[in-house]
Short mmCIF file of C-alpha atoms in Angstrom, two decimals:
data_model
loop_
_atom_site.label_atom_id
_atom_site.label_comp_id
_atom_site.label_asym_id
_atom_site.label_seq_id
_atom_site.Cartn_x
_atom_site.Cartn_y
_atom_site.Cartn_z
CA MET B 1 -5.27 9.43 -20.73
CA ASP B 2 -3.24 6.43 -19.69
CA THR B 3 -5.71 3.51 -19.27
CA ARG B 4 -4.14 2.57 -15.89
CA ILE B 5 -4.82 6.01 -14.41
CA TRP B 6 -8.28 5.89 -15.80
CA ALA B 7 -8.80 2.58 -14.22
CA LYS B 8 -7.81 3.92 -10.85
CA MET B 9 -10.30 6.71 -11.16
CA THR B 10 -13.34 4.60 -12.10
CA THR B 11 -16.06 4.56 -9.49
CA GLN B 12 -17.37 1.04 -10.26
CA PRO B 13 -16.04 -1.66 -7.99
CA LEU B 14 -14.22 -4.54 -9.66
CA LEU B 15 -15.46 -6.91 -6.99
CA SER B 16 -18.38 -6.48 -4.56
CA VAL B 17 -18.71 -8.98 -1.73
CA ARG B 18 -22.04 -9.19 0.20
CA ASN B 19 -22.80 -11.13 3.32
CA LEU B 20 -20.47 -13.90 2.33
CA SER B 21 -20.54 -16.87 4.74
CA LYS B 22 -19.15 -20.42 4.68
CA PHE B 23 -19.68 -22.99 7.38
CA TYR B 24 -17.97 -26.26 8.04
CA GLY B 25 -20.84 -28.18 9.69
CA GLY B 26 -21.58 -26.25 12.86
CA ARG B 27 -18.25 -24.32 12.67
CA ILE B 28 -17.88 -20.89 11.04
CA GLY B 29 -15.35 -20.71 8.24
CA CYS B 30 -16.16 -17.00 7.53
CA ALA B 31 -19.30 -15.14 8.14
CA ASP B 32 -21.02 -11.90 6.95
CA VAL B 33 -18.08 -10.58 4.99
CA ASN B 34 -18.79 -7.37 3.01
CA PHE B 35 -16.43 -5.23 1.04
CA ASP B 36 -15.83 -3.51 -2.34
CA LEU B 37 -12.56 -3.73 -4.21
CA PHE B 38 -11.88 -1.04 -6.81
CA PRO B 39 -9.65 -1.32 -9.90
CA GLY B 40 -5.93 -0.81 -9.07
CA GLU B 41 -6.44 -1.51 -5.36
CA VAL B 42 -4.59 -3.96 -3.22
CA LEU B 43 -6.46 -5.38 -0.28
CA GLY B 44 -4.64 -7.25 2.53
CA ILE B 45 -6.45 -9.78 4.73
CA VAL B 46 -4.65 -10.52 8.01
CA GLY B 47 -5.53 -12.65 10.98
CA GLU B 48 -4.06 -15.65 12.88
CA SER B 49 -4.25 -19.19 11.71
CA GLY B 50 -7.88 -20.38 11.71
CA SER B 51 -9.27 -16.90 11.50
CA GLY B 52 -11.02 -17.71 8.18
CA LYS B 53 -8.79 -15.72 5.81
CA SER B 54 -7.93 -18.63 3.54
CA THR B 55 -11.55 -19.84 3.59
CA LEU B 56 -12.64 -16.40 2.49
CA LEU B 57 -10.06 -16.33 -0.30
CA SER B 58 -11.12 -19.71 -1.56
CA CYS B 59 -14.81 -18.60 -1.60
CA LEU B 60 -13.86 -15.41 -3.45
CA ALA B 61 -11.80 -17.30 -6.09
CA GLY B 62 -14.51 -19.90 -6.62
CA HIS B 63 -12.47 -22.77 -5.12
CA LEU B 64 -15.06 -23.29 -2.36
CA ALA B 65 -18.90 -22.80 -2.63
CA PRO B 66 -20.05 -20.35 0.07
CA ASP B 67 -23.28 -21.17 1.94
CA ARG B 68 -24.55 -17.59 1.67
CA GLY B 69 -23.84 -14.34 -0.02
CA GLU B 70 -22.76 -12.75 -3.26
CA VAL B 71 -19.40 -12.26 -4.97
CA ILE B 72 -20.09 -9.75 -7.76
CA PHE B 73 -17.29 -9.35 -10.29
CA ALA B 74 -17.31 -6.65 -12.96
CA THR B 75 -16.94 -8.98 -16.07
CA THR B 76 -16.49 -7.47 -19.49
CA GLU B 77 -20.22 -8.03 -19.96
CA GLY B 78 -21.12 -6.25 -16.76
CA PRO B 79 -21.41 -7.17 -13.05
CA ARG B 80 -22.09 -10.96 -12.48
CA ASP B 81 -22.49 -12.90 -9.27
CA THR B 82 -19.81 -15.54 -9.54
CA VAL B 83 -21.46 -17.76 -6.92
CA GLN B 84 -24.49 -18.18 -9.12
CA MET B 85 -22.47 -18.49 -12.33
CA GLY B 86 -22.13 -21.86 -14.03
CA GLU B 87 -18.91 -23.89 -13.41
CA ALA B 88 -17.77 -23.38 -17.06
CA ALA B 89 -18.18 -19.60 -16.97
CA ARG B 90 -16.37 -19.40 -13.63
CA ARG B 91 -13.46 -21.53 -14.90
CA ARG B 92 -13.30 -19.22 -17.89
CA LEU B 93 -12.92 -16.29 -15.56
CA ALA B 94 -10.25 -18.07 -13.62
CA ARG B 95 -8.20 -18.52 -16.86
CA THR B 96 -8.69 -14.98 -18.11
CA ASP B 97 -9.59 -12.19 -15.70
CA TRP B 98 -8.37 -13.82 -12.53
CA ALA B 99 -5.19 -15.31 -11.27
CA TYR B 100 -4.45 -17.29 -8.18
CA VAL B 101 -0.98 -17.38 -6.55
CA HIS B 102 -0.61 -20.25 -4.11
CA GLN B 103 1.46 -20.14 -1.02
CA ASN B 104 3.40 -23.22 -2.14
CA PRO B 105 4.55 -22.78 -5.75
CA ARG B 106 4.18 -26.49 -6.29
CA ASP B 107 0.36 -26.07 -5.98
CA GLY B 108 0.34 -23.51 -8.75
CA LEU B 109 2.99 -24.91 -11.07
CA ARG B 110 3.30 -28.05 -13.18
CA MET B 111 6.48 -29.40 -11.81
CA GLY B 112 7.10 -31.79 -14.77
CA VAL B 113 6.93 -29.06 -17.44
CA SER B 114 9.62 -26.56 -18.29
CA ALA B 115 9.57 -23.00 -16.97
CA GLY B 116 8.74 -21.68 -20.47
CA GLY B 117 6.03 -24.35 -20.75
CA ASN B 118 4.48 -23.36 -17.42
CA VAL B 119 4.11 -19.79 -18.71
CA GLY B 120 3.10 -20.81 -22.24
CA GLU B 121 0.47 -23.17 -21.07
CA ARG B 122 -1.62 -20.33 -19.60
CA LEU B 123 -1.40 -18.50 -22.92
CA MET B 124 -2.55 -21.63 -24.84
CA ALA B 125 -5.46 -22.01 -22.43
CA VAL B 126 -6.77 -18.69 -23.68
CA GLY B 127 -6.32 -19.57 -27.29
CA ALA B 128 -2.70 -18.66 -28.25
CA ARG B 129 -1.47 -21.07 -30.95
CA HIS B 130 1.60 -19.61 -32.52
CA TYR B 131 4.63 -21.41 -30.95
CA GLY B 132 7.21 -18.65 -31.65
CA GLN B 133 5.01 -15.95 -30.19
CA ILE B 134 4.14 -18.05 -27.15
CA ARG B 135 7.87 -18.71 -26.50
CA ASP B 136 8.78 -15.07 -26.94
CA LYS B 137 6.09 -13.91 -24.55
CA ALA B 138 7.20 -16.60 -22.03
CA VAL B 139 10.77 -15.49 -22.25
CA ASP B 140 9.71 -11.82 -21.85
CA TRP B 141 7.73 -12.69 -18.74
CA LEU B 142 10.48 -14.82 -17.25
CA GLY B 143 12.66 -11.70 -17.67
CA ARG B 144 10.16 -9.44 -15.94
CA VAL B 145 10.20 -11.73 -12.90
CA GLU B 146 14.04 -11.92 -13.12
CA ILE B 147 14.51 -15.48 -14.37
CA ALA B 148 17.34 -15.63 -16.91
CA ALA B 149 16.46 -16.63 -20.53
CA ASP B 150 18.86 -19.56 -20.36
CA ARG B 151 16.63 -21.21 -17.64
CA VAL B 152 13.54 -21.23 -19.92
CA ASP B 153 13.92 -24.95 -20.60
CA ASP B 154 14.64 -25.97 -17.07
CA ARG B 155 11.93 -27.64 -14.96
CA PRO B 156 10.67 -25.81 -11.81
CA SER B 157 11.99 -28.61 -9.69
CA ALA B 158 15.54 -27.26 -10.57
CA PHE B 159 14.67 -23.85 -9.19
CA SER B 160 15.11 -22.36 -5.72
CA GLY B 161 11.90 -21.60 -3.64
CA GLY B 162 12.07 -17.88 -4.52
CA MET B 163 12.50 -18.59 -8.30
CA GLN B 164 9.64 -21.09 -8.15
CA GLN B 165 7.38 -18.40 -6.64
CA ARG B 166 8.46 -15.78 -9.25
CA LEU B 167 7.73 -18.34 -11.98
CA GLN B 168 4.29 -18.93 -10.50
CA ILE B 169 3.68 -15.19 -10.66
CA ALA B 170 4.80 -15.04 -14.31
CA ARG B 171 2.50 -17.94 -15.14
CA ASN B 172 -0.42 -16.15 -13.53
CA LEU B 173 0.17 -12.69 -14.92
CA VAL B 174 1.09 -13.57 -18.54
CA THR B 175 -2.57 -13.52 -19.60
CA GLY B 176 -3.04 -9.98 -18.19
CA PRO B 177 -5.60 -10.77 -15.46
CA ARG B 178 -7.49 -7.90 -13.74
CA LEU B 179 -7.71 -9.52 -10.28
CA VAL B 180 -5.05 -11.55 -8.55
CA PHE B 181 -5.69 -13.67 -5.44
CA MET B 182 -2.57 -14.31 -3.42
CA ASP B 183 -2.36 -16.77 -0.48
CA GLU B 184 0.68 -15.93 1.60
CA PRO B 185 2.78 -15.17 -1.53
CA THR B 186 5.95 -14.52 0.50
CA GLY B 187 5.43 -17.26 3.14
CA GLY B 188 8.13 -19.78 3.32
CA LEU B 189 10.78 -17.54 1.61
CA ASP B 190 13.73 -16.13 3.46
CA VAL B 191 13.66 -12.42 4.09
CA SER B 192 16.03 -11.19 1.36
CA VAL B 193 14.01 -13.11 -1.31
CA GLN B 194 10.78 -11.83 0.31
CA ALA B 195 11.88 -8.21 -0.22
CA ARG B 196 12.77 -8.91 -3.84
CA LEU B 197 9.34 -10.37 -4.46
CA LEU B 198 7.59 -7.54 -2.69
CA ASP B 199 9.33 -5.03 -4.95
CA LEU B 200 8.45 -7.09 -8.04
CA LEU B 201 4.78 -7.37 -6.98
CA ARG B 202 4.56 -3.62 -6.30
CA GLY B 203 5.99 -2.74 -9.67
CA LEU B 204 3.60 -5.19 -11.50
CA VAL B 205 0.59 -3.92 -9.61
CA ARG B 206 1.51 -0.31 -10.61
CA GLU B 207 2.42 -1.04 -14.23
CA MET B 208 -0.55 -3.36 -15.09
CA GLY B 209 -3.14 -1.48 -12.93
CA LEU B 210 -3.89 -4.79 -11.24
CA SER B 211 -6.20 -5.34 -8.33
CA ALA B 212 -5.10 -7.83 -5.73
CA ILE B 213 -6.31 -9.61 -2.62
CA ILE B 214 -3.51 -10.80 -0.45
CA VAL B 215 -3.95 -13.13 2.49
CA THR B 216 -1.01 -13.07 4.87
CA HIS B 217 -0.17 -13.15 8.53
CA ASP B 218 2.81 -10.82 7.99
CA LEU B 219 1.93 -7.18 8.96
CA ALA B 220 5.18 -5.91 7.44
CA VAL B 221 4.21 -7.35 4.09
CA VAL B 222 0.73 -5.71 4.04
CA ARG B 223 2.16 -2.41 5.16
CA LEU B 224 4.37 -2.33 2.07
CA LEU B 225 1.93 -3.88 -0.34
CA ALA B 226 -1.64 -3.26 0.59
CA ASP B 227 -3.69 0.05 0.20
CA ARG B 228 -6.36 -1.34 2.44
CA LEU B 229 -6.56 -3.93 5.19
CA MET B 230 -9.15 -6.35 6.65
CA VAL B 231 -8.49 -7.99 10.02
CA MET B 232 -10.25 -11.33 10.65
CA LYS B 233 -10.84 -13.23 13.79
CA GLY B 234 -13.00 -16.27 14.31
CA GLY B 235 -14.39 -16.04 10.77
CA TYR B 236 -15.56 -12.45 11.16
CA VAL B 237 -14.03 -9.21 9.79
CA VAL B 238 -13.39 -7.27 13.04
CA GLU B 239 -11.84 -4.17 11.46
CA GLN B 240 -11.15 -2.74 8.02
CA GLY B 241 -9.66 0.49 6.70
CA LEU B 242 -6.69 2.18 5.12
CA THR B 243 -3.68 -0.03 5.81
CA ASP B 244 -1.58 2.47 7.76
CA GLN B 245 -4.61 3.60 9.69
CA VAL B 246 -5.50 0.06 10.87
CA LEU B 247 -1.85 -0.60 11.75
CA ASP B 248 -1.03 2.82 13.39
CA ASP B 249 -4.45 3.50 15.15
CA PRO B 250 -6.22 0.06 15.49
CA GLN B 251 -9.62 0.33 16.95
CA HIS B 252 -10.51 -3.22 17.73
CA GLU B 253 -9.25 -5.04 20.75
CA TYR B 254 -7.87 -7.94 18.67
CA THR B 255 -6.09 -5.66 16.08
CA GLN B 256 -4.46 -3.74 18.99
CA LEU B 257 -3.23 -7.09 20.35
CA LEU B 258 -2.06 -8.20 16.93
CA VAL B 259 -0.15 -4.97 16.22
CA SER B 260 1.40 -4.71 19.63
CA SER B 261 2.62 -8.35 19.47
CA VAL B 262 4.98 -7.81 16.43
CA LEU B 263 8.54 -8.05 17.49
CA GLN B 264 10.68 -5.03 16.56
CA VAL B 265 13.91 -5.86 14.70
CA MET N 1 -6.46 24.45 1.39
CA ILE N 2 -6.55 22.71 4.86
CA THR N 3 -9.35 23.59 7.27
CA ILE N 4 -9.82 21.74 10.50
CA THR N 5 -13.03 22.23 12.52
CA ASN N 6 -13.91 21.09 15.95
CA LEU N 7 -11.69 18.05 15.77
CA SER N 8 -11.39 15.58 18.59
CA LYS N 9 -9.52 12.31 19.22
CA SER N 10 -9.17 9.72 21.94
CA PHE N 11 -7.44 6.47 22.21
CA THR N 12 -9.06 3.40 23.76
CA LEU N 13 -6.51 0.90 24.98
CA HIS N 14 -8.45 -2.41 25.03
CA ASN N 15 -5.58 -4.48 26.26
CA GLN N 16 -4.71 -2.12 29.14
CA GLY N 17 -7.90 -2.16 31.11
CA ALA N 18 -9.84 -0.48 28.28
CA ALA N 19 -8.37 2.93 29.32
CA VAL N 20 -9.82 5.82 27.35
CA ILE N 21 -7.30 8.60 26.82
CA PRO N 22 -8.71 11.89 25.33
CA VAL N 23 -5.85 13.46 23.45
CA MET N 24 -7.55 16.28 21.51
CA ALA N 25 -10.72 18.29 21.73
CA GLY N 26 -12.14 21.30 19.87
CA ALA N 27 -9.11 21.72 17.43
CA ASN N 28 -9.64 24.42 14.84
CA LEU N 29 -7.18 25.74 12.26
CA ALA N 30 -6.92 26.77 8.65
CA VAL N 31 -4.01 27.04 6.19
CA SER N 32 -4.27 28.77 2.84
CA ALA N 33 -2.31 28.13 -0.37
CA GLY N 34 1.22 29.66 -0.07
CA GLU N 35 1.01 29.69 3.74
CA CYS N 36 3.14 27.80 6.25
CA LEU N 37 1.70 27.11 9.69
CA GLY N 38 3.88 25.80 12.53
CA LEU N 39 2.52 23.54 15.23
CA VAL N 40 4.01 24.24 18.71
CA GLY N 41 3.51 22.86 22.11
CA ALA N 42 5.41 20.63 24.62
CA SER N 43 6.19 17.08 23.79
CA GLY N 44 3.08 14.91 24.18
CA SER N 45 0.72 17.87 23.51
CA GLY N 46 -0.48 16.28 20.26
CA LYS N 47 1.44 17.89 17.41
CA SER N 48 2.24 14.61 15.78
CA THR N 49 -1.25 13.21 16.49
CA LEU N 50 -2.75 16.23 14.73
CA MET N 51 -0.44 15.74 11.76
CA ARG N 52 -1.33 11.99 11.54
CA MET N 53 -5.02 12.79 11.70
CA ILE N 54 -4.58 15.08 8.66
CA TRP N 55 -2.55 12.32 6.83
CA GLY N 56 -5.38 9.86 7.70
CA ASN N 57 -3.54 7.19 9.56
CA TYR N 58 -5.10 8.32 12.88
CA LEU N 59 -8.91 8.28 12.96
CA ALA N 60 -10.83 11.32 14.12
CA ALA N 61 -13.44 10.85 16.77
CA SER N 62 -15.45 13.81 15.59
CA GLY N 63 -15.10 17.08 13.62
CA SER N 64 -13.81 17.60 10.15
CA ILE N 65 -10.44 17.79 8.29
CA MET N 66 -10.91 19.34 4.82
CA VAL N 67 -7.94 19.00 2.57
CA GLY N 68 -9.07 20.55 -0.74
CA ASP N 69 -12.57 19.13 -1.13
CA VAL N 70 -11.96 15.91 0.80
CA ASP N 71 -12.94 15.49 4.44
CA VAL N 72 -10.24 13.13 5.70
CA ALA N 73 -12.28 12.56 8.91
CA LYS N 74 -15.01 10.83 6.90
CA ALA N 75 -13.42 9.86 3.60
CA ALA N 76 -13.42 6.24 2.33
CA PRO N 77 -10.00 4.68 2.19
CA ARG N 78 -9.75 4.95 -1.63
CA GLU N 79 -10.50 8.74 -1.43
CA ILE N 80 -7.59 9.13 1.01
CA ILE N 81 -5.32 7.03 -1.31
CA ALA N 82 -6.23 9.35 -4.19
CA LEU N 83 -5.69 12.39 -2.07
CA ARG N 84 -2.17 11.20 -0.97
CA ARG N 85 -1.34 10.34 -4.60
CA GLY N 86 -1.73 13.81 -6.01
CA THR N 87 -2.67 16.45 -3.46
CA LEU N 88 -1.23 15.72 0.01
CA GLY N 89 2.52 15.13 0.60
CA TYR N 90 3.99 14.03 3.94
CA VAL N 91 7.66 14.09 5.12
CA SER N 92 7.63 11.92 8.24
CA GLN N 93 10.58 11.31 10.47
CA PHE N 94 10.76 7.61 9.42
CA LEU N 95 11.73 6.16 6.10
CA ARG N 96 9.61 3.05 5.32
CA VAL N 97 10.57 1.31 2.12
CA VAL N 98 10.82 -2.15 0.57
CA PRO N 99 14.33 -3.39 1.30
CA ARG N 100 16.64 -3.59 -1.65
CA VAL N 101 14.89 -1.02 -3.77
CA PRO N 102 17.44 1.65 -5.07
CA THR N 103 17.23 5.07 -3.54
CA VAL N 104 16.47 6.67 -7.00
CA ASP N 105 13.50 4.39 -7.41
CA VAL N 106 12.22 5.06 -3.84
CA VAL N 107 12.26 8.80 -4.58
CA ALA N 108 10.73 8.34 -8.10
CA GLU N 109 7.93 6.12 -6.90
CA PRO N 110 5.30 8.86 -6.14
CA LEU N 111 5.73 10.16 -9.72
CA LEU N 112 5.39 6.57 -11.23
CA THR N 113 2.08 6.07 -9.31
CA LEU N 114 0.84 9.34 -10.86
CA GLY N 115 1.60 7.94 -14.26
CA VAL N 116 4.75 9.89 -15.04
CA GLY N 117 7.05 7.97 -17.40
CA ALA N 118 9.95 6.03 -15.84
CA ASP N 119 12.70 8.19 -17.41
CA ALA N 120 11.20 11.56 -16.49
CA ALA N 121 10.43 10.29 -12.92
CA ARG N 122 13.98 9.07 -12.40
CA GLY N 123 15.35 12.21 -13.87
CA ARG N 124 13.39 14.39 -11.47
CA ALA N 125 14.48 12.03 -8.53
CA MET N 126 18.16 12.28 -9.45
CA ALA N 127 17.97 16.13 -9.67
CA LEU N 128 16.47 16.28 -6.12
CA LEU N 129 19.03 13.77 -4.69
CA ALA N 130 21.85 15.86 -6.22
CA GLN N 131 20.32 19.03 -4.82
CA LEU N 132 20.12 17.36 -1.34
CA ASN N 133 23.76 16.33 -1.55
CA ILE N 134 23.18 12.56 -1.59
CA PRO N 135 26.38 11.24 -3.27
CA GLU N 136 25.64 9.76 -6.64
CA ARG N 137 27.38 6.46 -5.73
CA LEU N 138 24.46 5.86 -3.22
CA TRP N 139 21.63 6.31 -5.67
CA SER N 140 21.57 2.77 -6.83
CA LEU N 141 21.75 1.40 -3.27
CA SER N 142 18.78 0.90 -0.87
CA PRO N 143 18.45 3.71 1.65
CA THR N 144 17.86 1.18 4.47
CA THR N 145 21.58 1.25 5.32
CA PHE N 146 22.04 5.03 5.11
CA SER N 147 22.79 7.30 8.02
CA GLY N 148 20.01 9.10 9.80
CA GLY N 149 20.65 12.36 8.00
CA GLU N 150 20.82 10.67 4.62
CA GLN N 151 17.53 8.72 5.21
CA GLN N 152 15.92 12.01 6.19
CA ARG N 153 17.01 13.67 2.99
CA VAL N 154 15.72 10.67 0.97
CA ASN N 155 12.38 11.11 2.77
CA ILE N 156 12.40 14.84 1.93
CA ALA N 157 13.21 14.13 -1.73
CA ARG N 158 10.20 11.83 -1.79
CA GLY N 159 7.98 14.52 -0.31
CA PHE N 160 9.18 17.13 -2.79
CA VAL N 161 9.36 15.04 -5.97
CA HIS N 162 5.85 15.97 -6.90
CA PRO N 163 4.47 19.51 -6.35
CA TYR N 164 1.77 18.63 -3.85
CA PRO N 165 -0.66 21.46 -3.23
CA ALA N 166 -0.60 20.58 0.52
CA LEU N 167 2.40 19.42 2.49
CA LEU N 168 2.88 18.03 6.02
CA LEU N 169 6.41 18.30 7.42
CA ASP N 170 7.35 16.59 10.66
CA GLU N 171 10.76 18.03 11.78
CA PRO N 172 12.30 18.09 8.28
CA THR N 173 15.58 19.56 9.52
CA ALA N 174 16.01 17.56 12.68
CA SER N 175 19.20 15.63 11.90
CA LEU N 176 20.76 17.73 9.19
CA ASP N 177 24.04 19.63 9.13
CA ALA N 178 24.09 23.42 8.40
CA VAL N 179 24.56 22.97 4.61
CA ASN N 180 21.78 20.42 4.08
CA ARG N 181 19.52 22.29 6.45
CA GLU N 182 19.89 25.32 4.20
CA VAL N 183 19.08 23.17 1.09
CA VAL N 184 15.86 21.86 2.80
CA LEU N 185 14.80 25.34 4.01
CA THR N 186 15.25 26.58 0.44
CA LEU N 187 13.01 23.76 -0.90
CA ILE N 188 10.34 24.54 1.62
CA GLU N 189 10.48 28.26 0.70
CA ALA N 190 10.14 27.33 -2.96
CA ALA N 191 7.11 25.14 -2.23
CA LYS N 192 5.53 28.04 -0.40
CA ALA N 193 6.28 30.33 -3.31
CA ARG N 194 4.58 28.01 -5.81
CA GLY N 195 1.52 28.05 -3.60
CA ALA N 196 1.65 24.96 -1.38
CA ALA N 197 -0.21 25.04 1.91
CA ILE N 198 2.24 23.70 4.53
CA ILE N 199 1.75 22.47 8.11
CA GLY N 200 4.97 21.79 9.91
CA ILE N 201 6.54 20.77 13.22
CA PHE N 202 9.87 22.53 13.64
CA HIS N 203 11.84 22.20 16.83
CA ASP N 204 14.57 24.31 14.98
CA GLU N 205 13.50 27.75 16.13
CA GLN N 206 15.35 29.70 13.51
CA ALA N 207 13.83 27.53 10.79
CA ARG N 208 10.40 28.12 12.34
CA ALA N 209 10.87 31.90 12.40
CA ARG N 210 12.01 31.89 8.83
CA LEU N 211 9.36 29.71 7.31
CA CYS N 212 6.16 30.03 9.39
CA ASP N 213 3.63 32.75 8.77
CA ARG N 214 1.68 31.73 11.87
CA LEU N 215 2.08 29.42 14.83
CA VAL N 216 -0.65 27.36 16.54
CA ASP N 217 -0.06 26.14 20.09
CA VAL N 218 -1.74 22.74 20.13
CA THR N 219 -1.79 22.68 23.95
CA GLN N 220 -5.03 24.67 23.70
CA PHE N 221 -6.54 21.48 22.15
CA THR N 222 -5.25 19.13 24.68
CA PRO N 223 -7.78 17.91 27.31
CA GLY N 224 -6.60 17.41 30.85
CA MET N 225 -5.28 14.23 32.29
CA ALA N 226 -6.39 10.70 31.27
CA GLN N 227 -9.72 9.75 32.80
#
């Protein structure tokens, strides 16, 4: 059987989050967050600015140390709590099994290095050494994110915002991660570029059997991209479920307000 | 294939004085493989609500909705996702797609998610689009700019591209001309013949008479006025 289909049918979660909390002094960043993410699933996290969704994502990805709770990731050696893991082991995960797509491509790219170099650098970080193979793979990935081969030697600073974001995605996915964290991946892009990026992400998730956690405030983006949805307010998850169920039949007061506030085009 | 037992539903509108509106109580019905059941009842009696509860985008308050061996009323999101992938198809009245994706890929997508190869999936999509009289020059364009009848046929193609054992059809012939209506009715009859269990809403009375083995008036499940 196709490994991707198999991955979707496995019953072991890829990520299990238990009672995760992060405080900024007396203020709540995020509190008592619990969920399981299974292989091949895309989880959307929505909420207004300050709701704790970015704090949560940073804690999950190991960029911030939570004050309480567990983030158990199914590593190749079995389930491990990444909060308790040593810094070196966590960094290794970040280079291999995980990827992080920043809202601003400048935070995820090296602006002084060519497009091909940006993609190749990730490969070299996991041990690739053969220059020809690295370059071929970089060109292949630039093609997959619809960046022409003749732009491989250009620096990202010469690219449009949409191209930079696609380059960041190529840089992140070239090493075949199993879990991708995305912070507002389509934020700051105009709508036609957004649609193109959404289509690209959907195809990549399907073809690579990726799991993803996407933080956004855009309900249209999660409807098209996420299988499941978590709604956050004041640091707490107030509602979670199947994406179209949460959007079409919201149960919590805040979700009802959020859904009914979207302007119809 | 689909068995609904003692199903109820209410909406709580938190931002409108926390009004609680009971919309369904004591709903029971069953549909076997190869059978088509028509939902009837006046507008607002809950036909679409019942359909959405079976699809899983409306939560049930109590009762059970068995589709195959999954109880949609209690299933975890990932069980419903798996159910929708291979077992339960839905032709809604609205086409919701990522802008800019070509029509042929929109129709092929359910097969790609099931792991069917890209060429085979597109081949099947093209055959259905041709059968539904969508001009070939439109296949490479996004359906977002299509006419209502064309969008509806793209939706139908998506719902019939995989032989789902259970199908939900929400007014599948509503905005179609006579020729295309006939194509769609033939597709539904073929789905019945291969053993699909179908629940449909058909305002088209002739279509209803031709396709439905039984009718269920959902008004009997509708509680009185809002409390």
